[in-house]
Amino acid sequence: MGQTDSTVRVAIVGAGPAGFYAAEHLLKQSDITVEVDLFDRLPTPHGLVRAGVAPDHEKIKNVTRVFDKTAARDGFRFFGNVEFGRDLALADLARHYHFVCFCTGAQVDRSLGIPGEDLPRSHSATEFVAWYNGHPDFRDLTFDLSQERVAVIGVGNVAVDVARILCRTVDELRRTDIADYALDALAESRVREVMMVGRRGPAQAAFTLPEIKEMGELETASARTLAEEVTLDPHSAAALEANPDRATTSILDVLQSYVGGSRPGAERECQIRFLLSPVELIPGDDGGVSSIKLVRNRLEPGRGGRISAVPTDEFQSWPAGLVFRSVGYMGVALPDVPFRDDWGVIHNDKGRVVLPDGARVDGVYAAGWIKRGPSGVIGTNKPDAVETAECMLEDWRSGIHFHPAAGDIRSLLDERRVPWISYADWLRLDEMERERGLSQGRPRLKFTRTAEMLAVLGRT
Ligand code: NAP
């Protein structure tokens, strides 16, 4: 780094969309010179664009071109395979940078808190998603796809992704960059019925219109709803009349068009069910989950006008040999960074990290899901990261920041023998993955082991 006294040095931890958007905003300043080092614990950048976005949503991944442009800016460096808390501590970063910004996302799942949740064949959607996307930490997991009936709890976009991947044919999946081992496992899948379960009604579903429409456009699977569950209840009808919302109305139309099935008689079926909450996962003879007990809910306006699900005394059971809970993600606490366990986010005020009593932690910031929680689409992280970056720039002008005395972080990483990966290294890996894919007519064939990535880069 060729810094001068007037160069602002920023460490960003987490190379997903929020990290790149924050870097872009800082590096594009014209009146101030900023240098950004972007760290990620994985060798590969792009966070959930690589490890979360569904493999059959190739177009969404085009956003990486925007990230590549940021990476090509003067003052940008990427340090992949460097883990905060293992390879570097906050004190190390404070000695090298004026500002540290955490963009570590939300890495774990929320649990349901019901009996049987920990049975074999009950998983979090986050694990399944990371597995089929080739995340090195999840690639060795196994999922029993010999089961014919699968329940997916939750009706957000992640639940739709999981249901859709389970309902796609192997030929549809072969056109994607799904991990090769996942493609092999899904080729043997015996899944026939997937039941997505929403605890509230269709007007409160968290999925978005294009995603639920896509469920009705699969090659050999049918999306099905039940008329009595997708008929608008009086409370939701009144709420919609008071606050008309075209997206919700269109979602209701789509769900109503699925009554009887979008493709009756198809090989596979995805039922999209509402007003049901799981109360227990029940084991079969082999000890793994074999059915799910659900309670019927009714809707009532709750606090702040939110329509809530209230359980009735009507129960039903549904045979299911595999269960995925998809009820939202949670952030993970980082060493020496104030954390709100109840919300799963870093304590912050517009991105400035604060202590529980509201006092500022000078020099430390957060952006993205670890700042606001797991909501919105990739683009939502842009204004969020800009807000945080603007706080940094304002604090720079006010002189509120760390006072780094040490030189280049590379010396410390080399001293600690951390085999870090640069953006140029990543671009080589990217090219190799695309070339490997070409031979199989696929967009790319991902490397899914860190050791393998280091080996092909000649780092072992
Ligand atoms: P989400 O959108 O927050 O949905 C979570 C779902 O879980 C909701 O249906 C919620 O119902 C339900 N839920 C929560 N607690 C529950 C409980 N105890 N029992 C039963 N159901 C429960 O979360 P997500 O699906 O994980 O998605 C995270 C974010 O990523 C979202 O902003 C999403 O749009 C985005 N994403 C976007 C795409 C895309 O654009 N294609 C793909 C994937 C993810 P209630 O509403 O009743 O709480």
XYZ file of C-alpha atoms and ligand atoms in Angstrom:
508
model
C 0.000 0.000 0.000
C 1.397 3.378 -0.896
C -0.445 5.297 1.792
C 0.250 8.874 2.764
C -1.009 10.685 5.851
C -4.153 11.594 3.977
C -4.908 8.055 2.791
C -7.824 6.441 4.576
C -7.163 2.745 5.153
C -10.195 0.530 5.579
C -10.453 -3.172 6.394
C -13.720 -4.792 5.382
C -14.403 -8.265 6.785
C -16.712 -10.307 4.571
C -16.563 -10.231 0.763
C -20.266 -10.583 0.005
C -22.441 -7.924 -1.656
C -22.426 -5.566 1.366
C -18.618 -5.691 1.551
C -18.256 -4.930 -2.157
C -20.867 -2.150 -2.103
C -19.147 -0.524 0.898
C -15.750 -0.815 -0.850
C -17.159 0.699 -4.049
C -18.592 3.714 -2.267
C -15.352 4.361 -0.392
C -13.099 3.894 -3.428
C -15.113 6.140 -5.712
C -14.589 9.238 -3.533
C -12.835 11.947 -5.515
C -11.783 14.300 -2.704
C -10.131 11.701 -0.523
C -7.831 8.725 -1.193
C -9.158 5.496 0.232
C -7.538 2.060 0.264
C -9.693 -0.944 1.005
C -8.524 -4.415 2.011
C -11.416 -6.882 1.767
C -11.032 -10.070 3.809
C -12.998 -13.287 3.586
C -12.650 -16.544 5.453
C -13.335 -18.424 2.217
C -10.766 -18.403 -0.586
C -13.508 -17.222 -2.955
C -15.248 -13.815 -2.833
C -18.915 -12.834 -3.411
C -20.534 -14.361 -0.305
C -24.100 -15.486 -0.855
C -23.929 -14.706 -4.581
C -21.733 -17.782 -4.820
C -22.926 -19.805 -1.822
C -26.558 -18.725 -1.450
C -28.148 -17.694 -4.746
C -29.811 -20.733 -6.270
C -27.780 -22.361 -9.049
C -30.707 -22.057 -11.472
C -30.787 -18.283 -10.942
C -27.777 -17.650 -13.151
C -28.817 -14.100 -14.096
C -28.790 -12.917 -10.471
C -25.125 -13.953 -10.336
C -24.266 -11.435 -13.058
C -23.903 -8.901 -10.248
C -20.376 -10.305 -9.784
C -19.403 -8.222 -12.843
C -20.130 -5.128 -10.754
C -17.941 -6.545 -7.979
C -15.149 -7.240 -10.489
C -15.204 -3.553 -11.450
C -14.798 -2.563 -7.812
C -11.956 -5.050 -7.468
C -10.216 -3.443 -10.452
C -10.195 0.006 -8.787
C -6.936 1.462 -7.511
C -6.634 0.942 -3.784
C -8.581 -2.365 -3.665
C -7.094 -5.634 -2.442
C -8.756 -8.962 -1.645
C -7.452 -11.331 1.024
C -9.328 -14.611 0.703
C -8.845 -17.552 3.084
C -8.220 -15.164 5.997
C -10.539 -15.669 8.944
C -11.291 -12.898 11.399
C -10.946 -14.321 14.912
C -8.544 -17.060 13.767
C -5.938 -15.355 11.579
C -6.580 -11.751 12.573
C -8.015 -10.110 15.700
C -9.691 -6.726 16.004
C -6.548 -5.397 17.694
C -4.475 -6.453 14.645
C -6.809 -4.586 12.310
C -6.839 -1.518 14.570
C -3.038 -1.371 14.244
C -3.232 -1.406 10.426
C -6.394 0.481 9.476
C -8.313 3.643 10.321
C -11.626 1.816 10.016
C -12.849 -1.764 10.278
C -16.210 -2.699 8.792
C -17.885 -6.064 9.370
C -20.016 -7.415 6.528
C -20.162 -11.031 7.651
C -23.812 -11.661 6.823
C -26.070 -14.097 8.650
C -24.517 -17.534 8.606
C -26.749 -19.769 10.693
C -30.401 -20.687 10.707
C -33.152 -19.888 13.140
C -34.586 -22.910 14.882
C -38.237 -23.832 15.393
C -37.943 -24.848 19.045
C -40.170 -27.916 18.639
C -39.638 -31.522 19.755
C -37.899 -33.704 17.181
C -36.130 -30.813 15.482
C -32.751 -32.496 15.985
C -33.789 -35.901 14.622
C -31.790 -37.402 11.757
C -33.143 -36.146 8.382
C -34.254 -32.830 9.920
C -31.997 -30.076 8.563
C -31.762 -26.361 8.165
C -32.335 -24.958 4.687
C -29.105 -22.961 5.116
C -27.110 -26.214 5.246
C -28.827 -27.647 2.184
C -28.367 -24.418 0.214
C -24.681 -24.167 1.145
C -24.247 -27.862 0.269
C -25.746 -27.693 -3.217
C -23.823 -24.477 -3.870
C -20.460 -26.099 -3.062
C -19.562 -24.199 0.128
C -16.379 -25.889 1.442
C -17.731 -26.106 5.026
C -20.909 -27.900 3.934
C -19.819 -29.999 0.950
C -19.418 -33.173 3.014
C -22.925 -33.136 4.466
C -25.367 -35.785 3.316
C -29.116 -35.534 2.768
C -31.317 -38.598 2.432
C -32.885 -37.953 -0.958
C -34.285 -41.494 -1.056
C -37.261 -40.071 0.876
C -40.357 -39.451 -1.244
C -42.014 -36.774 0.897
C -40.237 -33.667 2.084
C -41.510 -30.825 4.262
C -40.030 -27.331 3.974
C -41.037 -25.091 6.875
C -41.425 -21.418 6.006
C -42.664 -19.588 2.938
C -39.796 -17.183 2.186
C -37.617 -17.136 -0.925
C -35.123 -19.570 0.602
C -37.931 -22.097 1.147
C -38.966 -21.608 -2.500
C -35.352 -22.138 -3.633
C -35.103 -25.393 -1.677
C -38.477 -26.655 -2.904
C -37.646 -25.728 -6.504
C -34.237 -27.427 -6.480
C -35.895 -30.569 -5.072
C -38.544 -30.449 -7.818
C -36.236 -29.807 -10.783
C -35.152 -32.629 -13.065
C -31.503 -33.543 -13.331
C -31.511 -32.185 -16.901
C -32.677 -28.800 -15.632
C -30.018 -28.848 -12.926
C -27.248 -29.925 -15.291
C -27.554 -26.536 -17.040
C -26.602 -24.780 -13.786
C -23.440 -24.400 -11.710
C -24.781 -26.638 -8.918
C -21.933 -28.513 -7.169
C -21.085 -31.736 -9.007
C -21.625 -34.000 -5.965
C -25.059 -32.354 -5.414
C -25.979 -32.966 -9.047
C -25.038 -36.634 -8.636
C -27.051 -36.949 -5.418
C -30.093 -35.146 -6.874
C -29.924 -37.363 -9.979
C -30.713 -40.281 -7.662
C -33.426 -38.372 -5.781
C -36.699 -40.197 -5.132
C -38.454 -37.068 -3.886
C -42.002 -36.915 -5.265
C -43.847 -34.500 -2.997
C -42.630 -31.343 -1.333
C -44.843 -29.522 1.136
C -43.984 -25.893 1.875
C -45.602 -24.792 5.110
C -46.595 -21.210 5.958
C -47.779 -20.434 9.458
C -49.786 -17.394 8.357
C -51.948 -16.869 5.255
C -51.148 -16.350 1.573
C -51.277 -12.534 1.923
C -48.477 -12.735 4.505
C -46.204 -15.057 2.513
C -42.606 -13.799 2.485
C -41.729 -15.027 -1.012
C -41.769 -12.596 -3.926
C -43.834 -12.712 -7.117
C -41.222 -13.926 -9.670
C -40.140 -16.708 -7.322
C -43.641 -18.092 -6.707
C -44.513 -17.769 -10.411
C -41.434 -19.818 -11.287
C -42.770 -22.711 -9.169
C -45.566 -23.066 -11.712
C -43.154 -23.109 -14.657
C -41.022 -26.138 -13.816
C -40.613 -28.757 -16.545
C -42.011 -31.785 -14.761
C -43.399 -30.569 -11.445
C -46.730 -29.137 -10.425
C -47.317 -26.374 -7.878
C -50.521 -26.905 -5.927
C -52.484 -24.962 -3.368
C -55.743 -25.649 -1.551
C -58.688 -23.339 -2.327
C -59.666 -22.965 1.331
C -56.120 -21.890 2.262
C -55.614 -19.309 -0.473
C -58.979 -17.591 -0.113
C -58.413 -14.230 1.505
C -59.536 -14.047 5.153
C -61.478 -10.958 6.350
C -58.523 -9.443 8.312
C -56.112 -9.680 5.380
C -58.795 -8.425 2.975
C -59.384 -5.380 5.201
C -55.627 -4.749 5.522
C -55.209 -4.951 1.739
C -58.140 -2.631 1.182
C -56.664 -0.095 3.605
C -53.177 -0.424 2.052
C -53.509 -1.722 -1.522
C -50.407 -3.582 -2.606
C -50.149 -4.804 -6.175
C -47.391 -7.342 -5.432
C -49.498 -9.076 -2.770
C -52.560 -9.083 -5.018
C -50.528 -10.638 -7.849
C -49.089 -13.265 -5.485
C -52.635 -14.140 -4.388
C -53.694 -14.488 -8.043
C -50.776 -16.826 -8.732
C -51.480 -18.918 -5.619
C -55.169 -19.150 -6.543
C -54.217 -20.264 -10.052
C -52.368 -23.219 -8.461
C -55.557 -24.684 -6.928
C -55.833 -28.146 -8.470
C -52.202 -27.979 -9.597
C -50.267 -25.966 -12.189
C -49.440 -29.181 -14.042
C -51.796 -31.914 -12.788
C -50.378 -35.425 -13.059
C -46.754 -34.205 -13.070
C -43.999 -36.483 -11.745
C -43.378 -34.233 -8.785
C -45.627 -31.924 -6.823
C -44.937 -28.983 -4.573
C -47.812 -28.170 -2.267
C -47.786 -24.627 -0.951
C -49.735 -24.764 2.278
C -50.841 -22.033 4.658
C -52.193 -21.547 8.172
C -50.246 -24.488 9.554
C -47.448 -24.561 12.151
C -45.258 -27.572 12.865
C -45.544 -28.645 16.494
C -43.479 -31.842 16.463
C -41.294 -33.955 14.190
C -42.025 -37.612 14.824
C -39.392 -40.353 14.455
C -39.932 -43.570 12.543
C -38.533 -47.030 13.352
C -35.068 -46.065 12.106
C -34.937 -43.064 14.486
C -35.096 -40.493 11.686
C -38.009 -38.152 11.102
C -40.965 -39.900 9.487
C -43.824 -37.453 9.912
C -44.634 -33.945 10.946
C -47.425 -32.931 13.275
C -49.018 -29.600 12.425
C -51.560 -27.361 14.089
C -54.100 -25.374 12.088
C -53.848 -21.626 12.716
C -56.315 -18.801 12.356
C -55.355 -15.213 11.680
C -55.833 -12.289 14.033
C -54.650 -8.691 13.877
C -51.917 -8.346 16.457
C -49.757 -5.555 17.812
C -48.887 -2.794 15.342
C -51.468 -4.123 12.879
C -49.358 -7.223 12.103
C -51.598 -10.143 11.270
C -50.568 -13.041 13.491
C -51.120 -16.779 13.445
C -53.061 -18.099 16.438
C -53.133 -21.899 16.926
C -56.494 -23.663 17.048
C -57.104 -27.097 18.597
C -57.116 -28.810 15.194
C -54.065 -30.979 14.455
C -52.981 -33.012 11.448
C -50.016 -35.216 10.568
C -48.213 -35.442 7.275
C -45.763 -38.224 6.410
C -42.359 -36.692 5.655
C -38.998 -38.461 5.675
C -36.950 -35.293 5.233
C -37.554 -31.873 6.752
C -35.904 -28.534 6.049
C -36.587 -25.585 8.300
C -36.368 -22.329 6.389
C -37.505 -19.747 8.881
C -34.772 -17.158 8.462
C -31.050 -16.733 9.024
C -29.156 -15.381 12.059
C -25.846 -13.551 12.295
C -22.991 -15.027 14.330
C -21.186 -13.051 17.062
C -17.595 -12.025 16.285
C -14.799 -11.812 18.872
C -14.575 -8.365 20.550
C -17.559 -6.978 18.620
C -20.758 -6.059 20.569
C -23.556 -8.392 19.493
C -27.325 -8.515 19.962
C -28.036 -12.208 20.543
C -31.802 -11.699 20.365
C -31.672 -10.194 16.863
C -28.497 -11.928 15.641
C -26.901 -8.634 14.562
C -23.986 -6.425 15.620
C -25.140 -3.589 17.889
C -25.040 -0.527 15.660
C -26.497 2.838 14.858
C -26.766 3.346 11.078
C -23.678 1.142 10.746
C -21.599 2.688 13.556
C -20.959 -0.071 16.072
C -22.195 0.786 19.563
C -22.150 -0.870 22.977
C -25.444 -2.057 24.503
C -25.624 1.267 26.390
C -25.388 3.153 23.083
C -21.766 4.343 23.511
C -19.764 4.432 20.251
C -17.015 1.904 19.517
C -14.745 4.205 17.537
C -13.347 2.843 14.288
C -15.726 -0.148 14.038
C -18.687 -0.418 11.626
C -21.115 -2.954 10.171
C -23.032 -3.293 6.908
C -25.417 -5.775 5.294
C -27.248 -8.594 7.068
C -24.984 -8.499 10.146
C -26.079 -4.845 10.524
C -29.818 -4.991 9.770
C -30.738 -8.696 9.799
C -31.455 -11.089 6.921
C -33.863 -9.130 4.766
C -34.155 -7.855 1.227
C -32.513 -8.819 -2.033
C -28.859 -8.395 -3.053
C -29.427 -4.799 -4.175
C -30.870 -3.882 -0.753
C -27.317 -4.095 0.549
C -26.205 -1.195 -1.616
C -27.987 1.666 0.173
C -27.289 -0.120 3.455
C -23.530 -0.258 2.768
C -23.500 3.311 1.429
C -25.075 4.510 4.687
C -22.282 2.823 6.656
C -19.545 4.101 4.319
C -20.946 7.633 4.631
C -20.660 7.342 8.441
C -16.985 6.381 8.000
C -16.318 9.340 5.717
C -18.045 11.701 8.147
C -16.046 10.273 11.064
C -12.817 10.599 9.063
C -13.495 14.318 8.712
C -14.204 14.511 12.458
C -11.020 12.597 13.315
C -12.905 9.676 14.930
C -11.025 6.547 13.849
C -8.186 4.187 14.735
C -4.631 5.547 14.476
C -2.761 2.777 12.690
C 0.966 2.657 13.282
C 1.783 -0.649 11.584
C 2.590 -1.090 7.879
C 1.144 -3.530 5.406
C -1.106 -6.299 6.766
C 0.606 -8.658 4.334
C 3.671 -8.808 6.588
C 1.527 -9.953 9.508
C -0.298 -12.540 7.388
C 2.983 -13.850 6.016
C 4.483 -13.918 9.520
C 1.473 -15.991 10.618
C 1.828 -18.181 7.518
C -1.719 -17.533 6.321
C -2.041 -18.740 2.707
C -4.174 -15.847 1.493
C -5.704 -15.570 -1.936
C -5.668 -12.360 -3.967
C -8.351 -11.192 -6.393
C -6.030 -12.117 -9.273
C -5.861 -15.631 -7.797
C -9.646 -15.707 -7.628
C -9.935 -14.619 -11.262
C -7.681 -17.555 -12.191
C -9.867 -19.939 -10.165
C -12.935 -18.434 -11.834
C -11.481 -19.080 -15.268
C -10.492 -22.630 -14.347
C -14.003 -23.346 -13.034
C -15.546 -22.074 -16.277
C -13.133 -24.151 -18.368
C -13.898 -27.283 -16.334
C -17.605 -26.586 -16.878
C -17.209 -26.178 -20.649
C -16.225 -29.805 -21.134
C -19.519 -30.838 -19.511
C -21.679 -28.167 -21.131
C -22.153 -26.465 -17.783
C -21.579 -22.786 -16.865
C -18.861 -23.766 -14.405
C -17.670 -26.662 -12.301
C -16.947 -25.254 -8.869
C -13.967 -26.067 -6.719
C -15.468 -26.986 -3.383
C -12.435 -27.721 -1.231
C -10.073 -25.035 0.031
C -7.071 -27.388 -0.213
C -7.889 -28.078 -3.866
C -8.134 -24.342 -4.626
C -4.770 -23.703 -2.976
C -3.253 -26.664 -4.838
C -4.377 -25.547 -8.301
C -2.988 -22.098 -7.509
C 0.333 -23.713 -6.606
C 0.109 -22.738 -2.933
C 0.836 -26.091 -1.353
P -37.758 -14.701 5.146
O -38.063 -14.029 3.879
O -37.662 -13.861 6.383
O -38.876 -15.839 5.381
C -38.909 -16.585 6.548
C -40.181 -17.411 6.579
O -40.147 -18.209 7.756
C -41.464 -16.590 6.671
O -42.438 -17.237 5.899
C -41.800 -16.659 8.158
O -43.164 -16.522 8.437
C -41.378 -18.069 8.460
N -41.185 -18.331 9.879
C -40.397 -17.649 10.753
N -40.450 -18.222 11.969
C -41.283 -19.284 11.850
C -41.743 -20.278 12.760
N -41.328 -20.308 14.025
N -42.594 -21.209 12.286
C -43.005 -21.216 11.009
N -42.614 -20.302 10.104
C -41.764 -19.355 10.528
O -36.382 -15.486 5.120
P -35.623 -16.316 3.991
O -36.535 -17.084 3.130
O -34.559 -17.030 4.737
O -34.932 -15.187 3.086
C -33.985 -14.255 3.642
C -33.870 -13.064 2.707
O -33.187 -13.447 1.515
C -35.218 -12.512 2.270
O -35.163 -11.127 2.207
C -35.391 -13.108 0.891
O -36.247 -12.381 0.032
C -33.955 -13.099 0.388
N -33.802 -14.082 -0.698
C -34.086 -13.662 -1.943
C -34.017 -14.561 -2.993
C -34.367 -14.101 -4.382
O -34.471 -12.903 -4.612
N -34.588 -15.000 -5.318
C -33.651 -15.892 -2.775
C -33.362 -16.285 -1.478
C -33.442 -15.366 -0.435
P -43.746 -15.193 9.135
O -43.820 -14.165 8.041
O -45.048 -15.628 9.663
O -42.763 -14.785 10.216
